[in-house]
CSV table of C-alpha atoms in Angstrom, one decimal:
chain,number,residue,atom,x,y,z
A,1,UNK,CA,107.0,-85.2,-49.3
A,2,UNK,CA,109.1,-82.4,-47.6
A,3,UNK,CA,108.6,-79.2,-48.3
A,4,UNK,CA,111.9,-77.4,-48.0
A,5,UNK,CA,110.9,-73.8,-46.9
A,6,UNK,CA,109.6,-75.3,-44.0
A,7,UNK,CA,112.5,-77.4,-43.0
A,8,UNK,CA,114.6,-74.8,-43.7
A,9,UNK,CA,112.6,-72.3,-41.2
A,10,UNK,CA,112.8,-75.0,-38.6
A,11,UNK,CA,116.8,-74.8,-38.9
A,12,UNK,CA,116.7,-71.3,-38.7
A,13,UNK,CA,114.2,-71.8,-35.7
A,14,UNK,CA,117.0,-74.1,-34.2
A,15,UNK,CA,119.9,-72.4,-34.7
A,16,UNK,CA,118.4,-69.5,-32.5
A,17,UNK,CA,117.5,-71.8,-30.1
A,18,UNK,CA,121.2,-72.7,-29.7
A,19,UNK,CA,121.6,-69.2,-29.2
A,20,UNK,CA,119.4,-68.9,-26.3
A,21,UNK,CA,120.4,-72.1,-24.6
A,22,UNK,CA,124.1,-72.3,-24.7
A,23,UNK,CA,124.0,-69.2,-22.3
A,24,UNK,CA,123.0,-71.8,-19.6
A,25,UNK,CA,125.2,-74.2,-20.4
A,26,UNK,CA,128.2,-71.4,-21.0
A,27,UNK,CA,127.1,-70.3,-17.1
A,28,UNK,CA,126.4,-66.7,-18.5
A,29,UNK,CA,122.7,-67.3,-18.3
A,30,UNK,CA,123.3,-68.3,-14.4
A,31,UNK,CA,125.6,-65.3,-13.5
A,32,UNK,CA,124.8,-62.0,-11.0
A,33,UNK,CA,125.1,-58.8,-12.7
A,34,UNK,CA,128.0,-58.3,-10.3
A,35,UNK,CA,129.8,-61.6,-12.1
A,36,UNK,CA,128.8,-60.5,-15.6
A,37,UNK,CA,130.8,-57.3,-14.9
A,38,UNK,CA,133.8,-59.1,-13.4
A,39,UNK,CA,133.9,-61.2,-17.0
A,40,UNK,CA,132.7,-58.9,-19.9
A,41,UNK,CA,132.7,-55.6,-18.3
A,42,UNK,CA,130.0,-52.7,-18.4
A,43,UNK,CA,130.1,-52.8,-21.7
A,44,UNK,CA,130.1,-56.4,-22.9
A,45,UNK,CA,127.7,-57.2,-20.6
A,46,UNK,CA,124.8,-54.4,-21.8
A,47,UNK,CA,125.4,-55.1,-25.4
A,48,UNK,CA,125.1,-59.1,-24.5
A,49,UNK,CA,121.8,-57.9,-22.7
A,50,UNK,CA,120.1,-55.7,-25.9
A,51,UNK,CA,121.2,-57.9,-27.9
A,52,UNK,CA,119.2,-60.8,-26.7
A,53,UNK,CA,116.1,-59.6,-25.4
A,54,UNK,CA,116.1,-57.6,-28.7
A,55,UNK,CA,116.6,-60.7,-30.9
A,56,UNK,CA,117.0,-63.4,-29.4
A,57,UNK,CA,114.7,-64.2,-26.0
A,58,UNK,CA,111.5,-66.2,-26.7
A,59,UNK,CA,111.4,-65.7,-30.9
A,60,UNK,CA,112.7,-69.1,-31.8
A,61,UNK,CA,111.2,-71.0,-29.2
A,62,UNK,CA,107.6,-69.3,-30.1
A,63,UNK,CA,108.9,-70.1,-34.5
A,64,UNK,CA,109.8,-73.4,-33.1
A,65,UNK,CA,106.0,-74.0,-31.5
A,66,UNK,CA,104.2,-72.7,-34.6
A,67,UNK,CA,105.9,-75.1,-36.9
A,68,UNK,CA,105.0,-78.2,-33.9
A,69,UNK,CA,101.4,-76.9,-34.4
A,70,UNK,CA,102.0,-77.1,-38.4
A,71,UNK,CA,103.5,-80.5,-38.4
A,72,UNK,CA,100.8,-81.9,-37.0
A,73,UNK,CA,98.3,-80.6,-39.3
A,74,UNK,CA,100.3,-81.7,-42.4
A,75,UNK,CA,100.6,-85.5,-40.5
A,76,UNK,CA,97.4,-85.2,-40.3
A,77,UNK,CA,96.9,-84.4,-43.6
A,78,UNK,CA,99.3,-86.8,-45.0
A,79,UNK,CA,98.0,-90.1,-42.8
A,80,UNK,CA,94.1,-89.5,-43.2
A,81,UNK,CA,95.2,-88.6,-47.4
A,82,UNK,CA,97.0,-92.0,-47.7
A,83,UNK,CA,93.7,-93.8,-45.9
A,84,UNK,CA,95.7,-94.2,-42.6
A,85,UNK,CA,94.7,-93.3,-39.2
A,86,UNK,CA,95.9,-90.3,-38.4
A,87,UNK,CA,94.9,-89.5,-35.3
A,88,UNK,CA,95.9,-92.7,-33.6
A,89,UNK,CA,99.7,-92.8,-35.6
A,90,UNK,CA,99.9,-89.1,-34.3
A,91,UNK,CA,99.2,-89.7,-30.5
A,92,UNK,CA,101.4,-92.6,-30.3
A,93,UNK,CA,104.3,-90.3,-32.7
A,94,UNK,CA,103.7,-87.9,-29.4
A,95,UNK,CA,103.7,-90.3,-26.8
A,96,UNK,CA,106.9,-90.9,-28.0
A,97,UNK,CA,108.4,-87.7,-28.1
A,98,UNK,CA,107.5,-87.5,-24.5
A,99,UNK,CA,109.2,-90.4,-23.3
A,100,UNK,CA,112.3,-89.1,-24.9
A,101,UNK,CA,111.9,-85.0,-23.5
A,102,UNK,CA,111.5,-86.8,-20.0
A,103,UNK,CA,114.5,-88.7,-20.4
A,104,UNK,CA,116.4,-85.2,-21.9
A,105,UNK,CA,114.8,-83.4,-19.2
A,106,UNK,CA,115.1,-85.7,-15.8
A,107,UNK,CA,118.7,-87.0,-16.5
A,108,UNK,CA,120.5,-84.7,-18.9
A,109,UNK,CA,119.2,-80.9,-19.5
A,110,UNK,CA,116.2,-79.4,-17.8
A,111,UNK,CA,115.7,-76.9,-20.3
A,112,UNK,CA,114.5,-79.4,-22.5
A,113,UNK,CA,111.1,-78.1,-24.5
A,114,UNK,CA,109.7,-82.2,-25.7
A,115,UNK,CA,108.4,-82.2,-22.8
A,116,UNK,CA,105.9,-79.9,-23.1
A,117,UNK,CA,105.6,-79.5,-26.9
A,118,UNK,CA,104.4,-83.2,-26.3
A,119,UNK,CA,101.8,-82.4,-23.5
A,120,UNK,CA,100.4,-79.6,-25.3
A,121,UNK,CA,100.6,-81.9,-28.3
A,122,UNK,CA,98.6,-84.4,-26.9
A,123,UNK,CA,95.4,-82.1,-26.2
A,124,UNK,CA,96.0,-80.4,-29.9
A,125,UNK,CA,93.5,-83.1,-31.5
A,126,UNK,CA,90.3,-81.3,-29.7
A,127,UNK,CA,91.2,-78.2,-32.2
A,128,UNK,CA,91.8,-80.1,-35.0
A,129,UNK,CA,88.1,-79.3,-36.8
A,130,UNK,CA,88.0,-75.9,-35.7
A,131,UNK,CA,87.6,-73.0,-37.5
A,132,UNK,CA,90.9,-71.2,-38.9
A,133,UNK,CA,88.3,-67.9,-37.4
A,134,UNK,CA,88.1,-69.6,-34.2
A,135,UNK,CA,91.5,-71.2,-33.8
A,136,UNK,CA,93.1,-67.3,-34.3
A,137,UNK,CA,90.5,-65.7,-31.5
A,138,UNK,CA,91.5,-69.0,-28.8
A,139,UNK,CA,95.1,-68.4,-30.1
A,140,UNK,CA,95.0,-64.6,-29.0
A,141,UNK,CA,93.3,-65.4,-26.1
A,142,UNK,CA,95.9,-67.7,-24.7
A,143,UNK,CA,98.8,-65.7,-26.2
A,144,UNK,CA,98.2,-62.1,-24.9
A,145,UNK,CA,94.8,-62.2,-22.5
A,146,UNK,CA,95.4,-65.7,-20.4
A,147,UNK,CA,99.4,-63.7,-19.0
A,148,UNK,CA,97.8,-60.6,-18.3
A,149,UNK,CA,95.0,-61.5,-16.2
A,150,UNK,CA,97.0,-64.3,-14.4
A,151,UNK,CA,99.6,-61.7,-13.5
A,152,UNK,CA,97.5,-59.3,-12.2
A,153,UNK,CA,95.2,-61.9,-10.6
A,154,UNK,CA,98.7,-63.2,-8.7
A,155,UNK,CA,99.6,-59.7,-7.9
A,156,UNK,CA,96.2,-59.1,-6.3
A,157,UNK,CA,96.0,-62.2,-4.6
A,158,UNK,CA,99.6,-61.7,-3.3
A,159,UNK,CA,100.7,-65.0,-4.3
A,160,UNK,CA,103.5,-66.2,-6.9
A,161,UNK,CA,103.2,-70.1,-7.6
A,162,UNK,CA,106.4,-70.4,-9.7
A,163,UNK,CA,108.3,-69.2,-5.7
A,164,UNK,CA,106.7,-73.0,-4.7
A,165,UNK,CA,108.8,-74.4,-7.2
A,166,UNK,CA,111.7,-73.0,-6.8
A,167,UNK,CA,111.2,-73.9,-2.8
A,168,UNK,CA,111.1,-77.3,-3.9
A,169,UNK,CA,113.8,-77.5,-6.0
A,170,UNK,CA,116.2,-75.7,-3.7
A,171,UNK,CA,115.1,-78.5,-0.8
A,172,UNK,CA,115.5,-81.3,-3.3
A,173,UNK,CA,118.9,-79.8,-4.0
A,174,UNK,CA,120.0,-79.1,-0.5
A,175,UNK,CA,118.4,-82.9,0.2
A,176,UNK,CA,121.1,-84.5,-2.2
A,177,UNK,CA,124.0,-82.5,-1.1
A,178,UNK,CA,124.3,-79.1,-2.5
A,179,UNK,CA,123.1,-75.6,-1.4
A,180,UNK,CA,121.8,-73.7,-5.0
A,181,UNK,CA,121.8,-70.2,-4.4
A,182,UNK,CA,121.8,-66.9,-7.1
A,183,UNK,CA,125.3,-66.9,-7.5
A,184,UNK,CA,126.5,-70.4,-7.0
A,185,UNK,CA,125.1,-72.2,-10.6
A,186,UNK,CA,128.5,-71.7,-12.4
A,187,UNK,CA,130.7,-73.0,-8.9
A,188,UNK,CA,128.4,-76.0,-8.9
A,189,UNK,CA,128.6,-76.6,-13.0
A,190,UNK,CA,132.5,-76.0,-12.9
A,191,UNK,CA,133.1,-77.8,-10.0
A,192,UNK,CA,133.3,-81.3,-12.5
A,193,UNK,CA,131.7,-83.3,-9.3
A,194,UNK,CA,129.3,-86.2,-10.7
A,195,UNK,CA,127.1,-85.7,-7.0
A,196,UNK,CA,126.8,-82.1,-7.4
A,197,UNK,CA,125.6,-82.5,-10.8
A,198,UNK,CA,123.3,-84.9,-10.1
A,199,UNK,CA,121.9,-82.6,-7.5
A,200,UNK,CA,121.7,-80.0,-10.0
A,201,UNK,CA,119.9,-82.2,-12.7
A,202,UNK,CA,117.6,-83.4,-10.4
A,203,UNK,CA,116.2,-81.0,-8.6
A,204,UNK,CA,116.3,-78.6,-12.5
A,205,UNK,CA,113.1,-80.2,-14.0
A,206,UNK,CA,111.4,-78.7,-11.2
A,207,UNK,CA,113.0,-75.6,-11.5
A,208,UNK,CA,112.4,-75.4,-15.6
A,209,UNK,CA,108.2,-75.8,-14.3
A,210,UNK,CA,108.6,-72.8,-12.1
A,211,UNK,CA,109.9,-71.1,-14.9
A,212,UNK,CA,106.8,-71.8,-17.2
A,213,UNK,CA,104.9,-71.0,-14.6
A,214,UNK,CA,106.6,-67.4,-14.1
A,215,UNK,CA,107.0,-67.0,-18.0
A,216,UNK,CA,103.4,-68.5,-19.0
A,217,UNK,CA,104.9,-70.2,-21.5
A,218,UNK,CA,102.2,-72.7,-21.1
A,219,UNK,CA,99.0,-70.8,-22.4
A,220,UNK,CA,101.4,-68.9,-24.6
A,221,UNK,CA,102.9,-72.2,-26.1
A,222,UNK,CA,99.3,-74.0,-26.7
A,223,UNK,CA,98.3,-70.7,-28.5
A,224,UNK,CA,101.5,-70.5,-30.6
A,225,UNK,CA,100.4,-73.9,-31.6
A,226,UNK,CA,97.1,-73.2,-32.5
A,227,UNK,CA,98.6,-70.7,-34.4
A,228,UNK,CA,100.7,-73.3,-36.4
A,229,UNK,CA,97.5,-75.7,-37.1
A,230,UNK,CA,96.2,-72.9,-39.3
A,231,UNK,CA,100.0,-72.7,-40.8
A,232,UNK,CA,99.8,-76.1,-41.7
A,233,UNK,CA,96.8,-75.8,-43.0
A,234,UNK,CA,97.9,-73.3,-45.2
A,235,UNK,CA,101.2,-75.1,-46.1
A,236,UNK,CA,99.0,-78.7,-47.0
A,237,UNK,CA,96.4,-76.5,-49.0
A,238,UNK,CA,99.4,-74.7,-51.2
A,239,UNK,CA,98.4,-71.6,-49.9
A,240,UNK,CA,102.1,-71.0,-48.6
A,241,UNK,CA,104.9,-70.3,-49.3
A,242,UNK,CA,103.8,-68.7,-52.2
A,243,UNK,CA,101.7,-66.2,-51.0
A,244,UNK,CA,103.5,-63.3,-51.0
A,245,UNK,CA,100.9,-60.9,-50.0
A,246,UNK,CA,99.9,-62.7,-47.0
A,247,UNK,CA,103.4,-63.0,-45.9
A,248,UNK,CA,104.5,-59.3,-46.5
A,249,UNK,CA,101.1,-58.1,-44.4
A,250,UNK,CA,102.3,-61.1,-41.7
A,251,UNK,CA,105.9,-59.4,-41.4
A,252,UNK,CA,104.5,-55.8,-41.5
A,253,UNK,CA,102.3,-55.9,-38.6
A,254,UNK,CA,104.7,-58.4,-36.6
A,255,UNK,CA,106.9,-55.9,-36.8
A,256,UNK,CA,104.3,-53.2,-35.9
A,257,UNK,CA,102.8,-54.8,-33.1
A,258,UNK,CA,106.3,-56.5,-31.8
A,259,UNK,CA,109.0,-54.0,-32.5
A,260,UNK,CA,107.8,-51.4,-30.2
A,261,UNK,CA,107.5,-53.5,-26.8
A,262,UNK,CA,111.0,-55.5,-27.8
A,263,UNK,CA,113.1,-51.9,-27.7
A,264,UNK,CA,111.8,-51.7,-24.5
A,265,UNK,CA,112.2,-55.3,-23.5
A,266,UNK,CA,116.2,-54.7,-24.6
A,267,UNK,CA,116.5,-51.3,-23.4
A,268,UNK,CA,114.7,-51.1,-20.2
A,269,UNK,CA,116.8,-53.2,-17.4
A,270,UNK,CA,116.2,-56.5,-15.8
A,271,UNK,CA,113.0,-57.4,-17.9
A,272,UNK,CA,112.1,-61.2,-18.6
A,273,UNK,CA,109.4,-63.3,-20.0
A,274,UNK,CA,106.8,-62.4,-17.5
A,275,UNK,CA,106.9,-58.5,-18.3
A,276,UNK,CA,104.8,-56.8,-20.6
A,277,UNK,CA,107.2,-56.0,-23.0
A,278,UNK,CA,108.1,-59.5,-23.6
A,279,UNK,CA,104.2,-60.7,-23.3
A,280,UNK,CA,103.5,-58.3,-26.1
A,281,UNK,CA,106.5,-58.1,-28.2
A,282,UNK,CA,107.7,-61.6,-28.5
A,283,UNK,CA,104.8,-63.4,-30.5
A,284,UNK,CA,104.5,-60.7,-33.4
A,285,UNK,CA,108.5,-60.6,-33.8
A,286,UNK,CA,108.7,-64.0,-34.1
A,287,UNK,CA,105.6,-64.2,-36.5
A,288,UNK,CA,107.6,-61.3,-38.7
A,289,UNK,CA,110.8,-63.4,-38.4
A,290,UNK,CA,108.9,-66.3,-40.0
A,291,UNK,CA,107.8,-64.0,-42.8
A,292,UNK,CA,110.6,-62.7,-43.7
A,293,UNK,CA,112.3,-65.8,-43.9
A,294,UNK,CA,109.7,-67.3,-46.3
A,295,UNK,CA,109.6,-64.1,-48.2
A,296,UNK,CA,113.3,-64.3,-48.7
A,297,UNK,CA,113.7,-68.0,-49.6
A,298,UNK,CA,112.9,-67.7,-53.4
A,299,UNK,CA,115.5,-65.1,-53.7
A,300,UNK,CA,118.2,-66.5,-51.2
A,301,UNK,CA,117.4,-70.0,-51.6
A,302,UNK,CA,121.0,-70.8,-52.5
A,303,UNK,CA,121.9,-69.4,-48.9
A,304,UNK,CA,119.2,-70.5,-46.8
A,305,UNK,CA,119.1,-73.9,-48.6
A,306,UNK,CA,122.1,-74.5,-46.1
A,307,UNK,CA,119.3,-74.4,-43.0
A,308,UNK,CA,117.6,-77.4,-44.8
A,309,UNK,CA,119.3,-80.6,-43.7
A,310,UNK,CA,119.5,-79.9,-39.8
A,311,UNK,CA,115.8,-78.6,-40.2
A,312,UNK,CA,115.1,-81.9,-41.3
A,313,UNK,CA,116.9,-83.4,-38.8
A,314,UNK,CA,115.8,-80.8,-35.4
A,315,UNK,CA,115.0,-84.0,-33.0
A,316,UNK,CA,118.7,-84.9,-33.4
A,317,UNK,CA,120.5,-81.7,-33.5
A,318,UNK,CA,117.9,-80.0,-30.9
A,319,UNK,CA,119.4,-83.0,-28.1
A,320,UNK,CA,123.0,-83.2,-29.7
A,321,UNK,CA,123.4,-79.4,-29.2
A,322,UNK,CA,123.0,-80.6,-25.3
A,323,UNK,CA,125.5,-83.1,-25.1
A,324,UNK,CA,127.9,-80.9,-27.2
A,325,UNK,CA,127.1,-77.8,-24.9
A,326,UNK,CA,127.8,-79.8,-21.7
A,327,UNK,CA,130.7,-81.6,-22.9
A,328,UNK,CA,132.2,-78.0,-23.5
A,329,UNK,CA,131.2,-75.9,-20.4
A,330,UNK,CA,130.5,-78.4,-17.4
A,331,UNK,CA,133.3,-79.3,-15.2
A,332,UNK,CA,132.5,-83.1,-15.9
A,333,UNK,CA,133.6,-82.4,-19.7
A,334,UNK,CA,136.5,-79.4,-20.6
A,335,UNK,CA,135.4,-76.8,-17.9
A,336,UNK,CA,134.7,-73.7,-20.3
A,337,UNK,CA,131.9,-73.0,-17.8
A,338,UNK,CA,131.9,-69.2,-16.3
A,339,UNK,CA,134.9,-68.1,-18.5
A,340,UNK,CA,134.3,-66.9,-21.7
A,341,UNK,CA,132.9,-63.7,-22.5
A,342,UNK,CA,129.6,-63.2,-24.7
A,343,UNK,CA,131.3,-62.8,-28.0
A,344,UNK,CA,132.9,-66.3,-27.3
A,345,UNK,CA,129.9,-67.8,-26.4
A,346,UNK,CA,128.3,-66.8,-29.8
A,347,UNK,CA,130.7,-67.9,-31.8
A,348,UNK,CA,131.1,-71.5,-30.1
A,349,UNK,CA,127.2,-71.6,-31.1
A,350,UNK,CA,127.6,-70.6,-34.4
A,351,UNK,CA,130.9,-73.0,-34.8
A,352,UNK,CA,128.6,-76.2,-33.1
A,353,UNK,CA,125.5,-75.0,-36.0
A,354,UNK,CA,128.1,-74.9,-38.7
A,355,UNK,CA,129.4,-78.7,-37.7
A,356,UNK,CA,125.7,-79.8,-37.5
A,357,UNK,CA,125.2,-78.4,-40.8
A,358,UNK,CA,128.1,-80.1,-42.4
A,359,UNK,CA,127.2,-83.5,-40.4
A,360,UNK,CA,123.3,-83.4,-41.1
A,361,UNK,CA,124.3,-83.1,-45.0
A,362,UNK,CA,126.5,-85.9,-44.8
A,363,UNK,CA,124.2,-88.1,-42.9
A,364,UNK,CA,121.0,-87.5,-45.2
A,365,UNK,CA,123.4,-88.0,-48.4
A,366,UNK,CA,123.4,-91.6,-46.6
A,367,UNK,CA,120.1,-91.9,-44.9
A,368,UNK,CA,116.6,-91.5,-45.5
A,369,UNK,CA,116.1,-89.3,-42.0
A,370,UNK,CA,118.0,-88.6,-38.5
A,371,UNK,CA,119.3,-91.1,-36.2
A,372,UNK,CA,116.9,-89.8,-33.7
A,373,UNK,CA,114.1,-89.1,-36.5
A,374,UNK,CA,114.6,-92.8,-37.2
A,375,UNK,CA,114.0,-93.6,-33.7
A,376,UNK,CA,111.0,-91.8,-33.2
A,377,UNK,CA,109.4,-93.5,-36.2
A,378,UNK,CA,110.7,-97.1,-35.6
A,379,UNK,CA,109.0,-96.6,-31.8
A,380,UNK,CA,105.5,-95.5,-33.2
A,381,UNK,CA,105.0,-97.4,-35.5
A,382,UNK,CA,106.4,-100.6,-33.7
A,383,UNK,CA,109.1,-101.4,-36.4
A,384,UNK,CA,112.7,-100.8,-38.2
A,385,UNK,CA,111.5,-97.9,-41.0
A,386,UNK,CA,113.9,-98.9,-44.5
């Protein structure tokens, strides 16, 4: 019962993600500007900069929510079609993903995003019989108005919560052994001590909060879902991919709304999630990227058939391009941390998605789903799947 547009849009979703993510674990993403000069130069450093907040920062994580919101929906659809029930086999499938983005989060990577895909997730059951009308207005609501208003309500009242956090974390850092400070993340990562990267583990999953909190990617993540339930919808009705119309009108005024706000998220300096460029631009992009791709896929399917196996396989790839990031660049594994230069780091990502392609084929020529997707299922339902 897979539909392959969609689990080929959820390995293009990935393979962006890697994008985004292996500048942390590269040390880039932790760098001054003064040490992204020293490295890459004027140059290599501002087309590293457009380049990702023009196509990169926030899209795939926000493509990545919207198909979590349309998963569910088809489950749902699926479980309650066969006579099962759903809602029950859905909170426990969750329950499980949160136990395993804790343990990704607390001991390996704090950037992980199970963690909260699977505390939003739990809450998405009170919009399951909603409106398609109604989902769309809450959606908006949480996507575009909820940032605003916090932001200027936290301007006005003087007060920054996400500052709290990263308090905290420095103390629980400095408590363990190691002083974190703007320009010290690569030092600590490269140094290839086991206490200072326990420190830095530890006190990171209260960091990563901080950062939702600064970003909203909370509100913006719980609408980007809502989003998807009407996707899957959509998809389980027939509805997509096959309507063209409502995917070139989708990609058009992404592109309208979004494209604007990105150039200035990539061409104005030292923006991030919690500007306004980014709090309007990034949703529509990402809702055109999605478009296009589905538009595409009947023509290119030869091509974009290739994104199909590790779609299908995202739990597994989504941790293993962890492990294969930190192997690389931490001082604990070969110590690639803080010296190579942007164009490096890209290819390295696109080198690590080509070998999960290759590795996801081969394993699905052999087995019915992931090692991890296996998991998953074995733990909710409480036995070996064949």
């Amino acid at each position: 019962e897979r539909i392959d547009a969609l689990d080929a849009l959820r390995g293009f979703a990935l393979l962006g993600i890697l994008l985004a993510n292996i500048l942390y674990w590269s040390g880039w993403g932790l760098m001054s500007e003064a040490q992204h000069l020293a490295l890459a130069g004027a140059d290599g450093a501002a087309w590293q900069y457009r380049f990702h907040h023009l196509l990169i920062d926030g899209k795939f994580y926000t493509l990545f929510s919207l198909l979590f919101g349309a998963g569910f929906a088809l489950q749902l659809a699926r479980i309650e079609g066969r006579g099962g029930d759903g809602l029950a086999i859905y909170r426990r499938r969750v329950l499980v993903l949160l136990g395993i983005g804790l343990i990704h989060s607390c001991l390996i990577w704090d950037g992980d995003i199970l963690t909260l895909y699977a505390l939003l997730g739990l809450i998405l059951p009170l919009f399951i019989r909603w409106s398609d009308a109604r989902l769309a207005i809450t959606a908006l609501i949480l996507i575009f108005a909820v940032p605003f208003a916090g932001v200027a309500l936290f301007d006005a009242l003087g007060w920054a919560p996400h500052t709290v956090l990263y308090s905290l974390g420095d103390s629980v850092a400095l408590a363990l052994g190691t002083r974190l400070t703007e320009d010290n993340g690569v030092a600590v990562l490269a140094s290839g001590r086991w206490d200072q990267l326990a420190a830095w583990i530890i006190s990171g999953p209260i960091y990563a909060w901080g950062i939702k909190l600064e970003s909203w990617r909370i509100p913006k993540v719980l609408g980007i879902m809502l989003l998807g339930l009407i996707v899957g919808r959509w998809f389980a009705g027939g509805r997509l991919p096959g309507d063209r119309t409502l995917l070139r009108h989708t990609m058009l005024a992404g592109l309208l709304l979004g494209l604007p706000p990105t150039l200035a998220y990539a061409f104005m300096p030292k923006q991030d999630q919690a500007d306004w460029s980014s709090l309007l631009g990034t949703v529509p992009m990402a809702l055109a990227y999605g478009a296009a791709f589905l538009l595409v896929w009947p023509h290119a399917r030869g091509v974009l058939q290739l994104f199909v196996a590790p779609g299908r396989m995202a739990l597994t790839n989504y941790l293993s391009q962890t492990l294969i990031g930190i192997v690389l660049f931490y001082g604990v594994g070969f110590g690639l941390v803080g010296q190579v230069k942007p164009l490096g780091i890209y290819a390295i990502a696109l080198g690590i998605f080509a070998f999960q392609i290759l590795f996801s084929r081969w394993w699905l020529a052999r087995h019915a789903m992931g090692p991890m997707e296996r998991l998953w299922r074995n733990l909710t339902y409480g036995r070996r799947s064949q």
